[in-house]
mmCIF file of C-alpha atoms and ligand atoms in Angstrom:
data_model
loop_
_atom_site.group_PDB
_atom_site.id
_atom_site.type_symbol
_atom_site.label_atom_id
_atom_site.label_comp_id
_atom_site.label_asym_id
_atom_site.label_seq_id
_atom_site.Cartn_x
_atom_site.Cartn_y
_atom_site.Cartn_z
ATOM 1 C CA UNK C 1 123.777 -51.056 129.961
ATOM 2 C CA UNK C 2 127.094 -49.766 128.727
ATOM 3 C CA UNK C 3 130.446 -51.096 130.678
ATOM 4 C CA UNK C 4 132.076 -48.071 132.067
ATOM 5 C CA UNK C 5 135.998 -50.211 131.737
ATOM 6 C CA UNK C 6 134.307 -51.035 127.679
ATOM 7 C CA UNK C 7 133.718 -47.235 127.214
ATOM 8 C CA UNK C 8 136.747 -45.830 128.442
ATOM 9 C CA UNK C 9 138.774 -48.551 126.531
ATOM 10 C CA UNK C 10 137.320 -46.801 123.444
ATOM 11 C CA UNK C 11 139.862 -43.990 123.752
ATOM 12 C CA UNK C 12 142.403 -46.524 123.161
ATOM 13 C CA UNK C 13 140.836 -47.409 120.094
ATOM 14 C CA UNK C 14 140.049 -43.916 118.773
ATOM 15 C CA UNK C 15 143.907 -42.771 119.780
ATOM 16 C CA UNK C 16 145.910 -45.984 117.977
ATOM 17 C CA UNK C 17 143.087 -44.740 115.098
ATOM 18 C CA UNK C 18 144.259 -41.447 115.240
ATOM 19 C CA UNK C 19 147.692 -42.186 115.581
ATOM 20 C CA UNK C 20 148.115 -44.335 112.384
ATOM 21 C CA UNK C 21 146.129 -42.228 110.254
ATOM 22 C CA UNK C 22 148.428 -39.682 111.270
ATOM 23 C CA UNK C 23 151.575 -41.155 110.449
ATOM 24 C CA UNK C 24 150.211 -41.830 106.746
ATOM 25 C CA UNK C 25 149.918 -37.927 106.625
ATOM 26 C CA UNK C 26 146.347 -37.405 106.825
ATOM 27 C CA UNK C 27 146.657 -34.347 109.454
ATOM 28 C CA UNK C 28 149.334 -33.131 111.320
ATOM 29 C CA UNK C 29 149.540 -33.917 114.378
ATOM 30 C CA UNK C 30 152.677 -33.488 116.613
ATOM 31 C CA UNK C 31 151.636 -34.883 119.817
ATOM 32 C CA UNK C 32 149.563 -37.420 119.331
ATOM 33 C CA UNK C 33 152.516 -40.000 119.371
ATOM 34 C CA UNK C 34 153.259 -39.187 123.558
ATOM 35 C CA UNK C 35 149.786 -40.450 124.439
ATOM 36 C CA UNK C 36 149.712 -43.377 122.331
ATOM 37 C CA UNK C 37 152.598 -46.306 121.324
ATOM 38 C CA UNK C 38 150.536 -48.631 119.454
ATOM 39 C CA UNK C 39 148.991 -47.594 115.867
ATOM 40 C CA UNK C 40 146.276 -49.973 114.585
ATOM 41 C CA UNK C 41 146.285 -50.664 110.795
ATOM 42 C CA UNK C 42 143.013 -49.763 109.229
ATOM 43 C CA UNK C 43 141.341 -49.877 105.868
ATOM 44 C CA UNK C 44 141.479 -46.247 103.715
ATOM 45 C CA UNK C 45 138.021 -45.512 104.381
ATOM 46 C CA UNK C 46 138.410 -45.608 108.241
ATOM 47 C CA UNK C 47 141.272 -43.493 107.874
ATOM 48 C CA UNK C 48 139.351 -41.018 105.479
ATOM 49 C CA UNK C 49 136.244 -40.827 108.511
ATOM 50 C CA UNK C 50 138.761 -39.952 110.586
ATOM 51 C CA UNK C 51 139.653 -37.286 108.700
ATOM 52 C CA UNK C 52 136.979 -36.298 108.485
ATOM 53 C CA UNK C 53 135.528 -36.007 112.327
ATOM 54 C CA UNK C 54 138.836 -34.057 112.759
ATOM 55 C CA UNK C 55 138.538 -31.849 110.164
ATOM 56 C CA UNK C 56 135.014 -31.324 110.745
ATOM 57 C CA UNK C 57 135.162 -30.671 114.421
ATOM 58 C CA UNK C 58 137.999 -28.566 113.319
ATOM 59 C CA UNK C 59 135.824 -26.524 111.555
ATOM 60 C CA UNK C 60 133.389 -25.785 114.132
ATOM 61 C CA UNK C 61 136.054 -25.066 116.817
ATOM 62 C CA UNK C 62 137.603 -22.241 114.274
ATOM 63 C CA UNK C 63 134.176 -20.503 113.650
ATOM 64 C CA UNK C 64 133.498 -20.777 117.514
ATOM 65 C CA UNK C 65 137.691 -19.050 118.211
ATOM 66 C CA UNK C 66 136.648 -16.518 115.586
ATOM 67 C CA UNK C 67 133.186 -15.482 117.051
ATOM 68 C CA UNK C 68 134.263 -15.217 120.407
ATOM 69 C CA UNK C 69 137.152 -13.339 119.526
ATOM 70 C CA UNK C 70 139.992 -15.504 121.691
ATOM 71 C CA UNK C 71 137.828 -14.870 125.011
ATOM 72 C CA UNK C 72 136.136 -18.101 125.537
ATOM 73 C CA UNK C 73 136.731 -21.334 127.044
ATOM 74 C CA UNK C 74 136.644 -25.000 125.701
ATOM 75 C CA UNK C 75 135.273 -27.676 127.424
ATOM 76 C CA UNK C 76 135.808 -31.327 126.142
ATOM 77 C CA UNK C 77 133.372 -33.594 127.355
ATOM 78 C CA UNK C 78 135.084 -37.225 127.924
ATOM 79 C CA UNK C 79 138.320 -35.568 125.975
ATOM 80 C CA UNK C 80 140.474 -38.897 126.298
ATOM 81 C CA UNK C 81 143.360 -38.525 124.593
ATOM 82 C CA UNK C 82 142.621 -35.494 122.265
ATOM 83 C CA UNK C 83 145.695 -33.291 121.342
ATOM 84 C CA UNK C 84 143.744 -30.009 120.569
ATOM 85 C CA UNK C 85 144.879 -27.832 123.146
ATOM 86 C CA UNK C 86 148.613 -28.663 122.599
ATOM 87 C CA UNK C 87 147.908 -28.152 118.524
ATOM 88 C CA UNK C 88 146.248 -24.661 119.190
ATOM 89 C CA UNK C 89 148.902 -23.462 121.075
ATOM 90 C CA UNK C 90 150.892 -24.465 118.514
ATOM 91 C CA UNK C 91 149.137 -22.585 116.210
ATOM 92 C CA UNK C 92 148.807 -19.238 118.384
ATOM 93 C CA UNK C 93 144.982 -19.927 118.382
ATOM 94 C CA UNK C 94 144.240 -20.475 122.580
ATOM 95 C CA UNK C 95 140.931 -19.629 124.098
ATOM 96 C CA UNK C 96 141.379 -18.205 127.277
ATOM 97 C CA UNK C 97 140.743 -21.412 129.168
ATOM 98 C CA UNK C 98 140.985 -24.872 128.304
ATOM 99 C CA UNK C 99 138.955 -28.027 130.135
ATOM 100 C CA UNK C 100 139.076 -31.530 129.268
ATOM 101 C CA UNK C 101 137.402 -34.129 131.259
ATOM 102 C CA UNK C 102 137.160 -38.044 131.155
ATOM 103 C CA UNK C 103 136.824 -40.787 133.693
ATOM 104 C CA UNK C 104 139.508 -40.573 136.527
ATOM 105 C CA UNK C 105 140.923 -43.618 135.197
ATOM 106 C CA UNK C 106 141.410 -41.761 131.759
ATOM 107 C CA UNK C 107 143.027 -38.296 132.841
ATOM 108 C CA UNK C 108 145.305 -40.438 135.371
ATOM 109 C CA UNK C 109 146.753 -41.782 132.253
ATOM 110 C CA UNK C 110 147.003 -38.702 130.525
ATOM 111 C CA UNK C 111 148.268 -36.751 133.633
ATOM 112 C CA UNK C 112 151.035 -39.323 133.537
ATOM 113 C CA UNK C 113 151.890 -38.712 129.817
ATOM 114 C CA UNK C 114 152.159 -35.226 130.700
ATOM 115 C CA UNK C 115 154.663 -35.120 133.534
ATOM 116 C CA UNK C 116 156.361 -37.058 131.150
ATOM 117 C CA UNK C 117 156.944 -35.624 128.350
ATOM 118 C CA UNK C 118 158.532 -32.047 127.848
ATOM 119 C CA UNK C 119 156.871 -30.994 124.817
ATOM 120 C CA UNK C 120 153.509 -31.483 126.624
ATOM 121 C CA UNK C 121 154.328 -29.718 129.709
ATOM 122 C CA UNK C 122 156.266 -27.145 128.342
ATOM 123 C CA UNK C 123 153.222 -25.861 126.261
ATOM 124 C CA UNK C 124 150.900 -25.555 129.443
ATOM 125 C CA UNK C 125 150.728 -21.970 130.919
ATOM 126 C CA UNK C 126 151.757 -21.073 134.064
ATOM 127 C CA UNK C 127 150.559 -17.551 136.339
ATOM 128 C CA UNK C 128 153.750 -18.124 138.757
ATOM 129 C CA UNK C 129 155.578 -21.035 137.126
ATOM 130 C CA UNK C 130 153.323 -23.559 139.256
ATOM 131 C CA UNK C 131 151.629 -26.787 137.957
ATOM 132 C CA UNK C 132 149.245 -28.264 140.140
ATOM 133 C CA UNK C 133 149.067 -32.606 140.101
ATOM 134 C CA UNK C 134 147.134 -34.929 141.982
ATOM 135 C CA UNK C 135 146.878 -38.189 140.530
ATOM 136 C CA UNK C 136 144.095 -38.000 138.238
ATOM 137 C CA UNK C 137 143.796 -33.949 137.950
ATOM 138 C CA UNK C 138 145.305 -31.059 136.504
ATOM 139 C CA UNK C 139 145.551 -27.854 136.733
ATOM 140 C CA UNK C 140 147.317 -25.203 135.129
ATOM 141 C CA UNK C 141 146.728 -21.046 134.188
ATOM 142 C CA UNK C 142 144.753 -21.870 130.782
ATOM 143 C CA UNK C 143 144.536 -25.770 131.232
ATOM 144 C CA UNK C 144 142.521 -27.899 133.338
ATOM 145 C CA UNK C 145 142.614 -31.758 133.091
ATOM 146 C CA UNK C 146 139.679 -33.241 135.420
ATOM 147 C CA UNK C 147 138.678 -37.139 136.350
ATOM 148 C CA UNK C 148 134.932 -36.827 136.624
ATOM 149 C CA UNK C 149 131.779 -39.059 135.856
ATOM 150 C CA UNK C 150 130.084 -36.863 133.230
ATOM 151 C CA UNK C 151 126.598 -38.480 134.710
ATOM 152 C CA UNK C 152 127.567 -36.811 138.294
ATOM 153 C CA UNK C 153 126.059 -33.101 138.040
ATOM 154 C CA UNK C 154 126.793 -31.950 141.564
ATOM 155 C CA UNK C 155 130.276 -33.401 140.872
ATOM 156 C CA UNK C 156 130.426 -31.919 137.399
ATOM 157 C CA UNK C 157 129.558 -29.123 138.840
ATOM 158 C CA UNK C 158 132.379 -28.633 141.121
ATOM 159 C CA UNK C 159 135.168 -29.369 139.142
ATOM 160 C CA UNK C 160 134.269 -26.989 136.636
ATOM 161 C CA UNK C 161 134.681 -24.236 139.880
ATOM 162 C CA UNK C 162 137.915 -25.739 140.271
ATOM 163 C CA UNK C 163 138.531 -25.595 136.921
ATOM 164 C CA UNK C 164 138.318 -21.658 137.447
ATOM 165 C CA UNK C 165 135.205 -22.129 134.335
ATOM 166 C CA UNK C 166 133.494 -18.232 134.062
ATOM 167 C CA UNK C 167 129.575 -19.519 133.536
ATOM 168 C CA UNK C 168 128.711 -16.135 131.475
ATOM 169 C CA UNK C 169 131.916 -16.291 129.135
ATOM 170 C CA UNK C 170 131.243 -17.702 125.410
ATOM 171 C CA UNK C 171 131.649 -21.064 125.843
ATOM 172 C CA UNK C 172 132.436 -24.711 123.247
ATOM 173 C CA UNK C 173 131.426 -27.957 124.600
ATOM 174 C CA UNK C 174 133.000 -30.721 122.404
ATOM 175 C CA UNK C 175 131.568 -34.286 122.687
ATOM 176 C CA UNK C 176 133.331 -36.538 120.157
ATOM 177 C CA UNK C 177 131.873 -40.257 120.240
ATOM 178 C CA UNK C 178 131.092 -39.648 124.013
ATOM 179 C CA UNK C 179 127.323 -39.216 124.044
ATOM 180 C CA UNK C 180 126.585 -42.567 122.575
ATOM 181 C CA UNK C 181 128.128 -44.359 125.679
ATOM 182 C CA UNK C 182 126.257 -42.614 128.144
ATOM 183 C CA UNK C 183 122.525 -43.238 129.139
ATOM 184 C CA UNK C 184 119.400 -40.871 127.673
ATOM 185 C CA UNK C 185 118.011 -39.953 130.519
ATOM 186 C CA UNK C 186 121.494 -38.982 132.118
ATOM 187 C CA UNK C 187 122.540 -37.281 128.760
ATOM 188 C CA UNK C 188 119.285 -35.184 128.455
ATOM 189 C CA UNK C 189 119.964 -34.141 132.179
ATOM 190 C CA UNK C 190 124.246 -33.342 131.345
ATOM 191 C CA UNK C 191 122.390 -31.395 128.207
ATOM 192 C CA UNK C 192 119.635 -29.511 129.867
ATOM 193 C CA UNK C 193 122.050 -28.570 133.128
ATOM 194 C CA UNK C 194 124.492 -27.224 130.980
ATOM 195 C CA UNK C 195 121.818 -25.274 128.899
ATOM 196 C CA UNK C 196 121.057 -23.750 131.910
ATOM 197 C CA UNK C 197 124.630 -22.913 133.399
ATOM 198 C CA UNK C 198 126.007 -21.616 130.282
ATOM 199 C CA UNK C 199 123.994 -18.959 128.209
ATOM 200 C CA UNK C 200 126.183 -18.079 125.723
ATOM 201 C CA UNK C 201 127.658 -21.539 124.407
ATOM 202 C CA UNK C 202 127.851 -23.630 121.385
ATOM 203 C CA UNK C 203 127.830 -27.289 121.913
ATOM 204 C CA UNK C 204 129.636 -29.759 119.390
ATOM 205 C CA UNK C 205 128.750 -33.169 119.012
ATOM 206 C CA UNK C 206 129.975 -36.031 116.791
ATOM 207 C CA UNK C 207 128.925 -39.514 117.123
ATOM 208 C CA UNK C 208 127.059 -42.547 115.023
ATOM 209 C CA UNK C 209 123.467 -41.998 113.280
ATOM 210 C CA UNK C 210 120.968 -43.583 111.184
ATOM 211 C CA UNK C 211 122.006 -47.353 112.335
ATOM 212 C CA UNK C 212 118.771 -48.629 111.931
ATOM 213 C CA UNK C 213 117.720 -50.524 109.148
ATOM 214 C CA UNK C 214 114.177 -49.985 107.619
ATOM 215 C CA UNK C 215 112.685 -52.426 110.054
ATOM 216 C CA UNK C 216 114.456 -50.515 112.756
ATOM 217 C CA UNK C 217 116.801 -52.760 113.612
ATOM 218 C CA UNK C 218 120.423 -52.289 114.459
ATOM 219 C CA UNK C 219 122.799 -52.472 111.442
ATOM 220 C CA UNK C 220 125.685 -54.969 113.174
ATOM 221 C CA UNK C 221 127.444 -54.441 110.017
ATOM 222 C CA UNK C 222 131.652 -53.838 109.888
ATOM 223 C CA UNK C 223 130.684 -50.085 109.632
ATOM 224 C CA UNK C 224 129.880 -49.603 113.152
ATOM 225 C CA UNK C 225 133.237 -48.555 115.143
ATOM 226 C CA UNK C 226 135.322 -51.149 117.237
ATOM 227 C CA UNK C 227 134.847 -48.864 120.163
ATOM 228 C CA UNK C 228 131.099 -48.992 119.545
ATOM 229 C CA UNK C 229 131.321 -53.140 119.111
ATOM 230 C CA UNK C 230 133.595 -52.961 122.432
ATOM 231 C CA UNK C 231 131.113 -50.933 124.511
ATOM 232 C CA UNK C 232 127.767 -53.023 123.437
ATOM 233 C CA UNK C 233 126.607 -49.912 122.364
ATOM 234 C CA UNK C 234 123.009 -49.939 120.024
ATOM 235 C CA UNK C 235 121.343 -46.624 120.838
ATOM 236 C CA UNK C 236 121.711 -44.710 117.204
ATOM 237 C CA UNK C 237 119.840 -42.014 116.597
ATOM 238 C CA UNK C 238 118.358 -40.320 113.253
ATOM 239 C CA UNK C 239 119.866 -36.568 112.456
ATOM 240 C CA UNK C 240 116.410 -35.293 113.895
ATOM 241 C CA UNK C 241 116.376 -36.933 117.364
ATOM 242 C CA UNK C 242 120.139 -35.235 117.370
ATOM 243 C CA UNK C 243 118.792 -32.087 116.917
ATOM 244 C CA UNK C 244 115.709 -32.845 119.174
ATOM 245 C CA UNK C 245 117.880 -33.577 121.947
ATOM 246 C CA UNK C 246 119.270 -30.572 122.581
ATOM 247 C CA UNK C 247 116.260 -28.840 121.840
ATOM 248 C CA UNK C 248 114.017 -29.983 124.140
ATOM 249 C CA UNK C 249 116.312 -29.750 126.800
ATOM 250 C CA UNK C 250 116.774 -26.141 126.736
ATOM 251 C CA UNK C 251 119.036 -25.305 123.817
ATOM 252 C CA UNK C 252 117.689 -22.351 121.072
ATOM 253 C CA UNK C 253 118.631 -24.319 118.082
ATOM 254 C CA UNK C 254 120.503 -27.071 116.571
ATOM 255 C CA UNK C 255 121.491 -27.939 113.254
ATOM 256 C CA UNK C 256 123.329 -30.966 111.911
ATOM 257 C CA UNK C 257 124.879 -32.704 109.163
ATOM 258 C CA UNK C 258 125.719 -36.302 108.196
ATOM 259 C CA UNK C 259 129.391 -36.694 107.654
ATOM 260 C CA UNK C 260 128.677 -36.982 103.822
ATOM 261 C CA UNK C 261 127.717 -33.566 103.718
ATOM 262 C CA UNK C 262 130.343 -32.485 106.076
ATOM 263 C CA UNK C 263 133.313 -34.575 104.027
ATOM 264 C CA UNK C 264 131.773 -32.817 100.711
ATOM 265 C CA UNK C 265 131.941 -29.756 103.048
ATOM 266 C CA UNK C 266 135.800 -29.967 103.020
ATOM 267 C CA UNK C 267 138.220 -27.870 100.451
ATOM 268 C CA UNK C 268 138.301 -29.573 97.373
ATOM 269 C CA UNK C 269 142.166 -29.510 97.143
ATOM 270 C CA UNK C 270 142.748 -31.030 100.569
ATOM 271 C CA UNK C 271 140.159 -34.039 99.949
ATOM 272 C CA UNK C 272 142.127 -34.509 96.678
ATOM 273 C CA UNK C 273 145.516 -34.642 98.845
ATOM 274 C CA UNK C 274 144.097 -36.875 101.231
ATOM 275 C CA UNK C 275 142.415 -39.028 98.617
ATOM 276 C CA UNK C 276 145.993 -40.090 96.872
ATOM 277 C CA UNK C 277 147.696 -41.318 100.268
ATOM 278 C CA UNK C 278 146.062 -44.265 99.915
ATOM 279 C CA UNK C 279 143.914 -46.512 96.938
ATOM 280 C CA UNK C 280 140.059 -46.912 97.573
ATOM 281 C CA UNK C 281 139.057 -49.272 95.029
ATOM 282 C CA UNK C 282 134.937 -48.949 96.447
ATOM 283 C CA UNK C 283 134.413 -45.399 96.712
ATOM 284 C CA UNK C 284 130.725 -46.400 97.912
ATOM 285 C CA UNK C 285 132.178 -48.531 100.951
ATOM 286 C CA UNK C 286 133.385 -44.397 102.390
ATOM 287 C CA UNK C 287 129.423 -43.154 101.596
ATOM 288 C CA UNK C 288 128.219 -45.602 103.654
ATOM 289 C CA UNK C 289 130.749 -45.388 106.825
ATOM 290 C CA UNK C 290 129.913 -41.664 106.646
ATOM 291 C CA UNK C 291 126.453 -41.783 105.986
ATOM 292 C CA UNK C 292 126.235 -43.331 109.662
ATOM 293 C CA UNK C 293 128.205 -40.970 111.471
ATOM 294 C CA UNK C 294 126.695 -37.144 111.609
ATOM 295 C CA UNK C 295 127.666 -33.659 113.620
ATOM 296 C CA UNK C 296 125.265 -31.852 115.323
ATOM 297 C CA UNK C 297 125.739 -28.432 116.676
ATOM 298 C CA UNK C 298 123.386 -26.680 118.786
ATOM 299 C CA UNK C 299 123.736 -22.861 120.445
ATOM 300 C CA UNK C 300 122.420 -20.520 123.644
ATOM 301 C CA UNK C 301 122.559 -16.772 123.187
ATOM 302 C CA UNK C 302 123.530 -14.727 119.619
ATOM 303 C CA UNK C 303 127.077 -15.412 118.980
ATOM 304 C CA UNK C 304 126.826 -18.654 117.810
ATOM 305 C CA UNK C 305 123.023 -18.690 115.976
ATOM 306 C CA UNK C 306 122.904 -20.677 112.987
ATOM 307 C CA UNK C 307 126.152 -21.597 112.506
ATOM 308 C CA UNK C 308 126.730 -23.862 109.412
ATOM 309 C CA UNK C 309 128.930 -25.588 107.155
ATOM 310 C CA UNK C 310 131.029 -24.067 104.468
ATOM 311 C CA UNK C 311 129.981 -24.705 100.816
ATOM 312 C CA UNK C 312 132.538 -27.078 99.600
HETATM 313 N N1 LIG F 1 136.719 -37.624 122.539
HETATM 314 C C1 LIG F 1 137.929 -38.441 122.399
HETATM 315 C C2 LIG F 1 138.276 -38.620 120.936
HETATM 316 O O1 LIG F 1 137.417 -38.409 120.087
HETATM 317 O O2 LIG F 1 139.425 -38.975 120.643
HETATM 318 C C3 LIG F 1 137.716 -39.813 123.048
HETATM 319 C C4 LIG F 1 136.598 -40.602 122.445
HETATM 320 S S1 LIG F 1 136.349 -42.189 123.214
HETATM 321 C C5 LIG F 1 135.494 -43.005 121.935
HETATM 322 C C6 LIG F 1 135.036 -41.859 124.399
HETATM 323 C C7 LIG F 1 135.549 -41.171 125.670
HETATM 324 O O3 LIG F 1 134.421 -40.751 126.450
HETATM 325 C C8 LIG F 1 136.386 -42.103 126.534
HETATM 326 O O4 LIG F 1 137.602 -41.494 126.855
HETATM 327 C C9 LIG F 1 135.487 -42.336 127.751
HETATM 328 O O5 LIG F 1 136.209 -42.603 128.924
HETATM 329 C C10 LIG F 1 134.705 -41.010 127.808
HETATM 330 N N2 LIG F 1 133.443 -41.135 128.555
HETATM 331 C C11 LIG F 1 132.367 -41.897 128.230
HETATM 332 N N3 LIG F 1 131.421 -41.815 129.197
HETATM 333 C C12 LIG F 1 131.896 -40.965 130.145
HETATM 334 C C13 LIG F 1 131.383 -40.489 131.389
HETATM 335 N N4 LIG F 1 130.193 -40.884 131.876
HETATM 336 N N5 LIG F 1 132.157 -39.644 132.115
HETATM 337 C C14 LIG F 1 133.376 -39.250 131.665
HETATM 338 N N6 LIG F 1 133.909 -39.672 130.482
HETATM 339 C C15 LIG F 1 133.188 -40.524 129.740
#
């Protein structure tokens, strides 16, 4: 049984992650230092996966803004700290509506970082210059920040009303390392109920794979992720159960792809940029981190049918 204080200290872990592989110019990222002080130093190859899930998931959120044309919504399952609504506006690239949501104790904090900084609140749209707050919510014209328990449907279910969510509009779901911490049985129900609300959707999900050893055992090697280690999490899957998942609870496809394939995935000229920041004596020691980490997609309706990744 996962901690629920364990898992949502993991968005601590993946922010300060974020954070200092920002400042060593990995990605740009211009807001990422309001929600988080503290940068953790980490070896080049945790720095390059990072680069990775963002520039993967990056990839998929594109195709998804391009297919639907600017008239869908985004919805960020356990979003934490995550920055992309304040980078697309930055980049002229907004969906129509915007919906992150996290544990109440999470989105308190980042309703707080908010209010307090102007080049956070500034960005949100207003209809008639108003902002609505309540300690752990909030909501404004194209941006919705929501405390919830992702393993509460009825819940779920009304905040997403609130949340002024259109049920028939094309529709991303991003999970990024939030899956994992959650329970099967209450994942498969979060996956089949949303299957079932949303008909035209593409779902997004990053998170750890193949971390069983050939006698099936958990690897408890240094390649699993602190947050993982802080959670007590040990349910990996294989690329196949990923897929499976969302199959068999009411989703027309899925695809996936270990992070090797998505990294190799990447254009040539930016892994080369990225690759002279910093010295990796073991190229191998990056295989194998990414090797255990995969994205799998899977899609309702025509728009987003067999999406994949780009040849690299
Ligand atoms: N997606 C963000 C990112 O990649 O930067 C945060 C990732 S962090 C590893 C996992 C997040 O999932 C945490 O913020 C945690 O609170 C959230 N989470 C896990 N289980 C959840 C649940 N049952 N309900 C709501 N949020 C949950």
């Amino acid at each position: 049984m996962v901690d629920d204080e364990a898992t949502q200290a993991t968005n601590d872990d993946a922010s300060e992650c974020k954070r200092h592989a920002v400042n060593l110019g990995y990605w740009t990222d211009p807001f990422i230092n309001f929600f988080v002080r503290q940068t953790i130093r980490k070896p080049p190859e945790i720095n390059r996966g990072y680069y990775a899930r963002v520039k993967g998931t990056e990839y998929f959120i594109e195709r998804f803004l391009k297919l639907s044309d600017g008239k869908g919504q985004i919805i960020n399952l356990g979003a934490g700290f995550d920055t992309l609504y304040w980078r697309l506006k930055d980049a002229r690239k907004s969906p129509q509506n915007f919906v992150e949501l996290d544990f109440p104790s999470v989105t308190a904090k980042k309703c707080y970082h908010i209010k307090k900084h102007k080049q956070l609140i500034d960005r949100l749209n207003t209809e008639d210059g108003e902002i609505k707050f309540s300690t752990t919510d909030l909501h404004a014209a194209d941006y919705h920040l929501i405390g919830t328990d992702l393993r509460h449907i009825s819940e779920l279910s009304n905040k997403l009303t609130q949340a002024e969510v259109d049920f028939n509009s094309p529709t991303l779901f991003l999970s990024e390392c939030v899956l994992v911490y959650i329970d099967s049985n209450a994942t498969s129900f979060l996956i089949k109920w949303l299957a079932q609300k949303f008909p035209n959707s593409l779902f997004v999900n990053y998170e750890q794979v193949n971390m069983r050893d050939k006698f099936g055992q958990v690897m408890l090697s240094n390649l699993r992720c602190r947050g993982c280690l802080l959670a007590g999490v040990e349910d990996c899957e294989s690329l196949e159960t990923q897929q499976r998942r969302f199959t068999i609870n009411g989703w027309e496809g899925s695809s996936s792809w270990t992070m090797v394939e998505i990294y190799d995935s990447l254009p040539e000229s930016e892994r080369k940029r990225i690759e002279r920041i910093e010295m990796l004596d073991e190229r191998e020691l990056l295989t194998q981190l990414l090797q255990h980490y995969c994205i799998a997609i899977a899609w309702n309706g025509p728009m987003f049918k067999n999406i994949s990744i780009a040849q690299g």
